[in-house]
Coordinates of C-alpha atoms in Angstrom, one line a residue:
M1 CA 50.1 174.8 60.5
P2 CA 47.5 177.5 61.4
F3 CA 43.9 177.1 60.4
P4 CA 42.4 179.4 57.8
Q5 CA 40.9 182.7 58.9
L6 CA 39.1 185.6 57.3
T7 CA 41.1 188.6 56.5
E8 CA 40.4 192.3 56.1
A9 CA 40.2 191.8 52.3
D10 CA 37.6 189.1 52.9
H11 CA 35.6 191.5 55.1
A12 CA 35.7 194.1 52.3
A13 CA 34.7 191.6 49.6
F14 CA 31.8 190.4 51.7
W15 CA 30.3 193.8 52.2
R16 CA 31.0 194.8 48.6
D17 CA 29.7 191.7 46.9
G18 CA 27.4 190.2 49.5
Y19 CA 29.5 187.1 49.7
V20 CA 33.1 185.8 50.0
V21 CA 34.5 182.4 49.0
K22 CA 37.3 180.9 51.0
R23 CA 39.2 178.1 49.2
S24 CA 40.4 175.0 51.2
F25 CA 38.8 176.2 54.4
F26 CA 38.5 172.6 55.4
D27 CA 41.0 170.0 54.4
A28 CA 40.4 166.6 52.7
E29 CA 40.4 164.6 56.0
E30 CA 37.8 166.9 57.5
I31 CA 35.5 166.8 54.5
G32 CA 36.0 163.0 54.2
L33 CA 34.6 162.7 57.8
L34 CA 31.6 164.8 56.8
Q35 CA 31.0 162.6 53.7
Q36 CA 31.1 159.5 55.8
A37 CA 28.8 161.0 58.4
I38 CA 26.1 161.8 55.9
A39 CA 26.2 158.2 54.6
Q40 CA 26.1 156.7 58.1
D41 CA 24.0 159.0 60.2
E42 CA 20.6 157.4 60.9
G43 CA 19.1 160.8 61.8
I44 CA 19.9 162.3 58.4
R45 CA 18.5 159.3 56.5
S46 CA 15.3 159.2 58.5
H47 CA 14.6 163.0 58.5
V48 CA 15.4 163.9 54.9
V49 CA 12.5 165.6 53.1
A50 CA 12.1 166.5 49.4
L51 CA 11.2 170.1 48.6
K52 CA 9.8 170.7 45.1
D53 CA 11.0 173.5 42.9
S54 CA 9.1 175.5 40.4
L55 CA 10.1 173.1 37.6
G56 CA 8.8 170.0 39.3
G57 CA 12.1 168.6 40.5
S58 CA 13.0 168.2 44.2
T59 CA 16.0 168.6 46.4
E60 CA 16.6 166.7 49.6
L61 CA 16.9 168.6 52.8
A62 CA 17.7 167.8 56.5
L63 CA 17.6 170.7 59.0
W64 CA 18.2 171.0 62.7
N65 CA 18.2 174.0 65.1
H66 CA 20.9 173.4 67.7
P67 CA 24.4 172.4 66.6
G68 CA 25.0 169.6 69.2
D69 CA 28.3 168.0 70.3
D70 CA 28.9 165.6 67.5
L71 CA 30.8 166.0 64.2
F72 CA 28.2 168.1 62.6
G73 CA 28.1 170.4 65.6
A74 CA 31.9 170.7 65.5
F75 CA 31.7 172.2 62.0
A76 CA 29.1 174.7 63.0
R77 CA 30.9 175.6 66.3
C78 CA 34.5 175.6 65.2
E79 CA 36.6 178.8 65.7
R80 CA 37.2 179.4 62.0
M81 CA 33.4 179.3 61.2
V82 CA 32.1 181.3 64.2
G83 CA 35.1 183.7 64.3
G84 CA 34.6 184.3 60.6
A85 CA 30.8 185.0 61.0
E86 CA 31.5 187.4 63.9
R87 CA 34.2 189.2 62.0
L88 CA 31.8 189.8 59.1
L89 CA 28.8 190.8 61.2
G90 CA 30.8 192.8 63.7
G91 CA 30.1 191.0 67.0
E92 CA 28.7 188.0 68.8
V93 CA 26.6 185.5 66.8
Y94 CA 24.6 182.4 67.7
H95 CA 23.7 179.3 65.8
Y96 CA 20.4 179.9 64.0
H97 CA 20.3 176.4 62.3
S98 CA 22.2 174.0 60.2
K99 CA 21.1 172.0 57.2
L100 CA 22.2 169.6 54.5
T101 CA 21.0 170.1 51.0
M102 CA 21.5 167.0 48.8
K103 CA 21.1 166.8 45.0
R104 CA 21.3 163.3 43.7
P105 CA 22.9 162.6 40.2
R106 CA 20.4 163.4 37.4
A107 CA 17.7 163.9 40.0
G108 CA 18.5 166.7 42.3
G109 CA 16.1 169.7 41.9
A110 CA 16.7 173.4 41.8
W111 CA 16.5 176.1 44.5
D112 CA 14.5 179.1 43.2
W113 CA 15.9 182.7 43.6
H114 CA 15.5 183.9 47.1
Q115 CA 17.1 185.7 50.0
D116 CA 17.5 183.9 53.3
Y117 CA 16.1 187.0 55.0
G118 CA 13.0 186.5 52.8
Y119 CA 12.3 183.6 55.2
W120 CA 13.8 184.9 58.4
Y121 CA 12.2 188.4 58.3
N122 CA 8.9 186.6 59.2
N123 CA 10.5 184.8 62.1
G124 CA 10.7 188.0 64.1
C125 CA 14.3 189.1 63.2
L126 CA 14.2 192.9 62.9
Y127 CA 17.5 193.3 61.2
P128 CA 19.2 191.4 58.3
D129 CA 22.3 191.0 60.5
M130 CA 22.4 187.3 59.6
M131 CA 24.3 185.0 57.3
S132 CA 24.8 181.5 55.9
V133 CA 28.0 179.6 55.3
A134 CA 27.9 177.0 52.6
I135 CA 30.5 174.2 52.9
A136 CA 31.1 172.2 49.7
I137 CA 31.0 168.5 50.6
D138 CA 31.2 167.4 46.9
R139 CA 32.6 169.3 44.0
A140 CA 30.1 172.0 43.0
T141 CA 29.9 172.8 39.3
K142 CA 27.4 174.4 36.9
E143 CA 26.4 170.9 35.7
N144 CA 25.5 169.6 39.1
G145 CA 23.7 172.7 40.3
C146 CA 26.2 174.9 42.2
L147 CA 25.1 178.0 44.0
Q148 CA 24.5 181.2 42.0
M149 CA 24.8 184.6 43.6
I150 CA 23.7 188.0 42.2
R151 CA 26.7 190.1 43.1
G152 CA 25.9 193.1 45.2
S153 CA 22.2 192.2 45.6
H154 CA 22.4 192.4 49.4
K155 CA 22.2 196.2 48.9
L156 CA 18.7 195.9 47.5
G157 CA 17.2 195.3 50.9
R158 CA 14.6 192.6 51.5
I159 CA 12.5 191.6 48.5
D160 CA 8.9 190.3 48.8
H161 CA 8.7 186.5 48.9
G162 CA 6.0 183.9 48.3
R163 CA 5.5 180.2 48.0
V164 CA 7.0 178.4 45.0
G165 CA 6.2 174.7 45.0
G166 CA 7.6 173.5 48.4
Q167 CA 10.0 176.4 48.6
T168 CA 9.9 180.2 49.2
G169 CA 10.9 182.4 46.3
A170 CA 11.6 186.1 45.7
D171 CA 9.4 188.3 43.5
M172 CA 10.8 187.5 40.0
E173 CA 10.0 191.0 38.7
R174 CA 12.6 192.3 41.1
V175 CA 15.0 189.4 40.5
N176 CA 14.9 189.9 36.7
Q177 CA 15.6 193.6 37.1
A178 CA 18.6 192.8 39.4
L179 CA 19.9 190.2 36.9
E180 CA 19.9 192.9 34.2
R181 CA 21.9 195.3 36.3
M182 CA 24.2 193.0 38.4
P183 CA 26.5 190.1 37.6
R184 CA 25.4 186.6 38.2
D185 CA 28.3 184.5 39.7
Y186 CA 28.5 180.7 39.8
M187 CA 30.0 179.4 43.0
E188 CA 32.0 176.5 41.6
M189 CA 33.7 175.0 44.6
A190 CA 35.9 172.1 45.4
P191 CA 35.2 169.9 48.5
G192 CA 36.3 172.0 51.5
D193 CA 35.7 175.4 50.0
V194 CA 33.2 177.6 51.7
C195 CA 31.1 180.6 50.8
F196 CA 30.0 183.1 53.5
F197 CA 27.0 185.1 52.2
H198 CA 24.8 187.8 53.6
A199 CA 21.1 187.1 54.4
N200 CA 19.9 189.6 51.7
T201 CA 22.1 188.2 48.9
L202 CA 19.9 186.8 46.2
H203 CA 20.9 183.2 45.4
A204 CA 19.6 180.1 43.6
S205 CA 20.8 176.8 42.1
E206 CA 19.8 174.8 39.1
Q207 CA 18.9 171.1 38.8
N208 CA 21.6 168.5 38.9
K209 CA 22.1 167.4 35.3
S210 CA 25.4 165.5 36.0
E211 CA 26.4 162.0 37.0
H212 CA 27.7 163.4 40.3
S213 CA 26.0 164.3 43.6
R214 CA 26.1 167.8 45.0
N215 CA 25.9 167.9 48.7
V216 CA 26.3 171.1 50.8
M217 CA 26.2 171.8 54.5
L218 CA 25.0 175.2 55.4
C219 CA 25.5 176.7 58.9
C220 CA 23.4 179.8 59.5
Y221 CA 24.1 182.5 62.1
N222 CA 22.2 185.4 63.7
A223 CA 23.7 188.3 65.4
A224 CA 23.2 188.2 69.2
W225 CA 21.7 191.7 69.2
N226 CA 19.1 190.5 66.6
D227 CA 17.3 188.2 69.0
P228 CA 13.8 187.6 67.4
Y229 CA 11.0 189.5 69.0
K230 CA 8.7 186.5 68.8
Q231 CA 8.9 182.8 69.3
H232 CA 9.2 180.8 66.1
H233 CA 10.5 177.5 64.9
H234 CA 14.1 178.6 64.8
P235 CA 15.7 179.5 68.2
G236 CA 16.1 182.8 69.9
Y237 CA 19.5 183.9 71.2
T238 CA 21.3 180.9 72.7
R239 CA 24.9 181.4 73.7
L240 CA 27.1 179.5 71.2
E241 CA 30.0 177.6 72.8
R242 CA 32.6 177.6 70.1
V243 CA 35.2 174.7 69.9
P244 CA 38.8 174.7 68.7
D245 CA 39.4 174.0 65.0
D246 CA 41.1 170.7 65.7
R247 CA 37.9 169.4 67.4
I248 CA 36.6 168.1 64.1
K249 CA 39.4 165.6 63.6
A250 CA 39.5 164.8 67.3
L251 CA 35.8 163.8 67.2
G252 CA 36.1 161.7 64.1
L253 CA 32.8 159.9 63.2
T254 CA 31.1 160.8 66.5
L255 CA 27.4 161.1 65.7
D256 CA 24.5 162.0 67.9
A257 CA 21.5 161.5 65.6
G258 CA 19.3 160.4 68.5
H259 CA 19.6 163.8 70.2
R260 CA 19.6 166.1 67.2
A261 CA 16.2 167.9 67.0
F262 CA 15.4 167.8 63.3
F263 CA 13.0 170.3 61.9
D264 CA 10.0 169.3 59.7
P265 CA 9.7 171.8 56.8
E266 CA 6.1 170.8 56.4
R267 CA 5.5 172.8 59.6
D268 CA 7.2 175.9 58.3
E269 CA 4.8 178.8 58.4
T270 CA 7.4 181.4 57.5
V271 CA 5.7 182.5 54.3
E272 CA 2.2 181.5 53.5
A273 CA 1.0 181.3 49.9
K274 CA -1.4 184.2 50.6
T275 CA 1.6 186.5 51.1
Q276 CA 2.6 186.2 47.4
P277 CA 1.9 189.6 45.7
E278 CA -1.0 189.4 43.3
G279 CA 0.1 188.9 39.8
T280 CA 3.6 188.0 40.7
A281 CA 5.1 185.1 38.9
M282 CA 7.4 182.9 41.0
R283 CA 9.8 180.7 39.0

């Protein structure tokens, strides 16, 4: 049975809406391995940090720059992910970073409205030819804080960002105007569904008010031609060696936590508080 691939219709939807959702992109066995890996990986447990939102809640995050050769790396490097990113961006991509965002039941915090390029612009990336792919590990619903997208907001270009608690948030004056003019879509997804979204697409998520966890793995890619002009905490162009789609199941619970270079968000200097426009409320 062939593995899922992006189609011409998916390409058109991505550039029209700023995102495209692919259902059952990974099957139950693949996602089951990922669920077990999160529970067993010592590196994840020892490098999780809590980032506060504007309402006082916090979301757990673990982030690493290079994909590696283990199960987590196979997800980021597999043909259907890399090939999909390259089809959407129109050429070679490399792995910018991967991360896990974890919202515990009745405790997981929100992610304030932002664009990923709101962070990455300051890392020396001249063009917004970048994207993220969100893999639903648990069922994502409105109640447990699923992703929200402002449809078509990638066409707004980069919006000013500033510090919001422990996060980076977009200028809410602009966001509120966008919400008046563009639809807000809730990315309710089943385990194994994925969402490819553009680096300028405004997105957010609310706190987890349910009895169920909401864990998501995000793999971020940069176009090879968009190699940052300065050194920063995320890597410059590094050739990405993709692997076959069946590599995920072949690896099983192969974990390499001891060699995965985790990033400490406390050292993130992407957007300093002083860059927040005077008089701008970030929520």
